[in-house]
PDB file of C-alpha atoms in Angstrom:
ATOM      1  CA  UNK A   1      11.949 -12.126  35.259  1.00 39.00           C
ATOM      2  CA  UNK A   2       8.460 -11.770  33.703  1.00 42.00           C
ATOM      3  CA  UNK A   3       5.475 -12.140  35.927  1.00 46.00           C
ATOM      4  CA  UNK A   4       3.786 -15.435  35.881  1.00 50.00           C
ATOM      5  CA  UNK A   5      -0.104 -15.333  35.578  1.00 45.00           C
ATOM      6  CA  UNK A   6      -2.089 -17.796  37.477  1.00 46.00           C
ATOM      7  CA  UNK A   7      -3.919 -20.180  35.083  1.00 48.00           C
ATOM      8  CA  UNK A   8      -7.376 -21.350  36.080  1.00 44.00           C
ATOM      9  CA  UNK A   9      -7.254 -24.612  38.413  1.00 48.00           C
ATOM     10  CA  UNK A  10      -6.840 -27.542  36.187  1.00 51.00           C
ATOM     11  CA  UNK A  11      -9.014 -29.632  38.595  1.00 47.00           C
ATOM     12  CA  UNK A  12     -12.569 -29.037  39.802  1.00 46.00           C
ATOM     13  CA  UNK A  13     -12.456 -26.877  43.042  1.00 47.00           C
ATOM     14  CA  UNK A  14     -12.886 -28.336  46.436  1.00 47.00           C
ATOM     15  CA  UNK A  15     -16.355 -27.885  47.800  1.00 47.00           C
ATOM     16  CA  UNK A  16     -16.569 -25.385  50.911  1.00 46.00           C
ATOM     17  CA  UNK A  17     -19.205 -25.066  53.293  1.00 48.00           C
ATOM     18  CA  UNK A  18     -21.676 -22.222  52.919  1.00 49.00           C
ATOM     19  CA  UNK A  19     -20.794 -18.954  54.377  1.00 45.00           C
ATOM     20  CA  UNK A  20     -22.568 -17.559  57.291  1.00 51.00           C
ATOM     21  CA  UNK A  21     -25.641 -15.442  56.562  1.00 53.00           C
ATOM     22  CA  UNK A  22     -24.701 -11.777  56.265  1.00 56.00           C
ATOM     23  CA  UNK A  23     -20.950 -12.352  56.119  1.00 65.00           C
ATOM     24  CA  UNK A  24     -18.981 -11.232  53.090  1.00 88.00           C
ATOM     25  CA  UNK A  25     -15.925 -13.632  52.414  1.00 90.00           C
ATOM     26  CA  UNK A  26     -13.239 -13.757  49.718  1.00 92.00           C
ATOM     27  CA  UNK A  27     -11.935 -17.105  48.886  1.00 94.00           C
ATOM     28  CA  UNK A  28      -8.598 -18.608  47.622  1.00 95.00           C
ATOM     29  CA  UNK A  29      -7.348 -22.023  46.471  1.00 95.00           C
ATOM     30  CA  UNK A  30      -3.924 -23.520  46.303  1.00 97.00           C
ATOM     31  CA  UNK A  31      -2.950 -25.024  42.961  1.00 96.00           C
ATOM     32  CA  UNK A  32       0.296 -26.197  41.662  1.00 97.00           C
ATOM     33  CA  UNK A  33       2.586 -24.562  38.834  1.00 96.00           C
ATOM     34  CA  UNK A  34       4.984 -26.472  36.794  1.00 96.00           C
ATOM     35  CA  UNK A  35       7.815 -25.163  34.917  1.00 94.00           C
ATOM     36  CA  UNK A  36      10.492 -26.762  32.879  1.00 93.00           C
ATOM     37  CA  UNK A  37      12.875 -27.612  35.876  1.00 92.00           C
ATOM     38  CA  UNK A  38      11.138 -26.189  38.963  1.00 95.00           C
ATOM     39  CA  UNK A  39       7.572 -26.010  40.237  1.00 97.00           C
ATOM     40  CA  UNK A  40       5.565 -24.126  42.889  1.00 97.00           C
ATOM     41  CA  UNK A  41       2.351 -23.782  44.737  1.00 98.00           C
ATOM     42  CA  UNK A  42       0.271 -20.742  44.429  1.00 97.00           C
ATOM     43  CA  UNK A  43      -2.952 -19.545  46.048  1.00 97.00           C
ATOM     44  CA  UNK A  44      -5.302 -17.730  43.788  1.00 95.00           C
ATOM     45  CA  UNK A  45      -8.304 -15.723  44.670  1.00 92.00           C
ATOM     46  CA  UNK A  46     -11.695 -16.900  43.353  1.00 80.00           C
ATOM     47  CA  UNK A  47     -13.465 -14.226  41.685  1.00 68.00           C
ATOM     48  CA  UNK A  48     -16.829 -13.784  39.819  1.00 57.00           C
ATOM     49  CA  UNK A  49     -15.034 -12.917  36.570  1.00 61.00           C
ATOM     50  CA  UNK A  50     -12.744 -15.279  34.652  1.00 60.00           C
ATOM     51  CA  UNK A  51      -9.498 -13.381  35.685  1.00 63.00           C
ATOM     52  CA  UNK A  52      -8.350 -14.409  39.002  1.00 76.00           C
ATOM     53  CA  UNK A  53      -5.686 -12.662  41.203  1.00 88.00           C
ATOM     54  CA  UNK A  54      -2.675 -14.575  42.577  1.00 93.00           C
ATOM     55  CA  UNK A  55      -2.786 -14.073  46.377  1.00 95.00           C
ATOM     56  CA  UNK A  56       0.597 -15.734  47.318  1.00 97.00           C
ATOM     57  CA  UNK A  57       3.215 -18.197  46.108  1.00 97.00           C
ATOM     58  CA  UNK A  58       5.519 -20.764  47.790  1.00 98.00           C
ATOM     59  CA  UNK A  59       9.263 -20.938  47.220  1.00 98.00           C
ATOM     60  CA  UNK A  60      10.203 -23.020  44.195  1.00 97.00           C
ATOM     61  CA  UNK A  61      11.155 -26.690  44.230  1.00 97.00           C
ATOM     62  CA  UNK A  62      12.573 -29.110  41.917  1.00 96.00           C
ATOM     63  CA  UNK A  63       9.685 -31.075  40.190  1.00 95.00           C
ATOM     64  CA  UNK A  64       9.305 -31.111  36.427  1.00 91.00           C
ATOM     65  CA  UNK A  65       7.328 -34.304  35.982  1.00 94.00           C
ATOM     66  CA  UNK A  66       3.681 -33.787  34.565  1.00 94.00           C
ATOM     67  CA  UNK A  67       2.643 -36.101  37.513  1.00 95.00           C
ATOM     68  CA  UNK A  68       1.407 -34.200  40.751  1.00 95.00           C
ATOM     69  CA  UNK A  69       4.186 -33.711  43.089  1.00 96.00           C
ATOM     70  CA  UNK A  70       4.596 -36.165  45.849  1.00 96.00           C
ATOM     71  CA  UNK A  71       4.099 -35.157  49.413  1.00 95.00           C
ATOM     72  CA  UNK A  72       7.801 -35.370  50.402  1.00 95.00           C
ATOM     73  CA  UNK A  73      10.414 -32.975  51.706  1.00 93.00           C
ATOM     74  CA  UNK A  74      11.096 -30.357  50.371  1.00 95.00           C
ATOM     75  CA  UNK A  75       7.940 -30.177  48.395  1.00 98.00           C
ATOM     76  CA  UNK A  76       5.889 -30.137  51.662  1.00 98.00           C
ATOM     77  CA  UNK A  77       8.055 -27.645  53.120  1.00 98.00           C
ATOM     78  CA  UNK A  78       7.349 -25.392  50.203  1.00 98.00           C
ATOM     79  CA  UNK A  79       3.543 -26.020  50.518  1.00 98.00           C
ATOM     80  CA  UNK A  80       3.788 -25.302  54.280  1.00 98.00           C
ATOM     81  CA  UNK A  81       5.542 -21.885  53.732  1.00 98.00           C
ATOM     82  CA  UNK A  82       2.462 -20.952  51.477  1.00 98.00           C
ATOM     83  CA  UNK A  83      -0.023 -22.001  54.029  1.00 98.00           C
ATOM     84  CA  UNK A  84       1.898 -20.087  56.775  1.00 98.00           C
ATOM     85  CA  UNK A  85       1.647 -16.972  54.320  1.00 98.00           C
ATOM     86  CA  UNK A  86      -2.001 -17.350  53.867  1.00 98.00           C
ATOM     87  CA  UNK A  87      -2.642 -18.000  57.668  1.00 97.00           C
ATOM     88  CA  UNK A  88      -0.624 -15.004  58.486  1.00 97.00           C
ATOM     89  CA  UNK A  89      -2.690 -12.873  56.115  1.00 95.00           C
ATOM     90  CA  UNK A  90      -5.894 -13.856  57.810  1.00 95.00           C
ATOM     91  CA  UNK A  91      -6.993 -16.874  55.648  1.00 97.00           C
ATOM     92  CA  UNK A  92      -8.805 -19.926  57.250  1.00 97.00           C
ATOM     93  CA  UNK A  93      -8.947 -23.372  55.647  1.00 97.00           C
ATOM     94  CA  UNK A  94     -12.505 -24.611  54.817  1.00 96.00           C
ATOM     95  CA  UNK A  95     -11.915 -27.472  52.466  1.00 95.00           C
ATOM     96  CA  UNK A  96      -9.498 -30.058  50.856  1.00 93.00           C
ATOM     97  CA  UNK A  97      -9.173 -30.830  47.368  1.00 90.00           C
ATOM     98  CA  UNK A  98      -8.610 -33.972  45.256  1.00 91.00           C
ATOM     99  CA  UNK A  99      -4.843 -33.781  45.542  1.00 96.00           C
ATOM    100  CA  UNK A 100      -2.817 -33.543  48.898  1.00 97.00           C
ATOM    101  CA  UNK A 101      -1.774 -29.907  48.222  1.00 97.00           C
ATOM    102  CA  UNK A 102      -5.017 -28.493  47.148  1.00 96.00           C
ATOM    103  CA  UNK A 103      -6.917 -26.461  49.615  1.00 96.00           C
ATOM    104  CA  UNK A 104      -9.310 -23.792  49.799  1.00 96.00           C
ATOM    105  CA  UNK A 105      -9.394 -20.849  52.040  1.00 97.00           C
ATOM    106  CA  UNK A 106     -11.696 -17.959  53.189  1.00 96.00           C
ATOM    107  CA  UNK A 107     -11.296 -14.583  55.020  1.00 93.00           C
ATOM    108  CA  UNK A 108     -13.709 -12.036  55.735  1.00 91.00           C
ATOM    109  CA  UNK A 109     -13.726  -9.230  53.362  1.00 85.00           C
ATOM    110  CA  UNK A 110     -11.966  -6.055  55.010  1.00 72.00           C
ATOM    111  CA  UNK A 111     -15.042  -3.831  54.649  1.00 64.00           C
ATOM    112  CA  UNK A 112     -17.535  -6.232  56.076  1.00 49.00           C
ATOM    113  CA  UNK A 113     -19.108  -5.080  59.266  1.00 44.00           C
ATOM    114  CA  UNK A 114     -21.323  -8.140  59.657  1.00 45.00           C
ATOM    115  CA  UNK A 115     -21.199  -9.536  63.411  1.00 42.00           C
ATOM    116  CA  UNK A 116     -19.522  -6.317  64.715  1.00 40.00           C
ATOM    117  CA  UNK A 117     -21.256  -3.804  67.030  1.00 34.00           C
TER     118      UNK A 117
END
């Protein structure tokens, strides 16, 4: 199966609180991908360049409409699985988006020594 590249978010990104002074953070945002028959959610890291890296993906669910997916099972279950992957990898939620499934997360950069002694 060919690798799917994350497309830039179609909606404006949610606003996030300003990071703490001296802390270095990376951020990612959950968005929705729609295929011919199935859809899924994906988290893409926000970068300074136009190329963004995919962080994680949810299981696929049946939804082919151009309308955003409803917040019903098993769609919510797929979203919850993605959120659990992010939380398990050290991401914390910092903002909600314009749709029920859109969320922004952050985590401290691994090489950051701010706040440590």
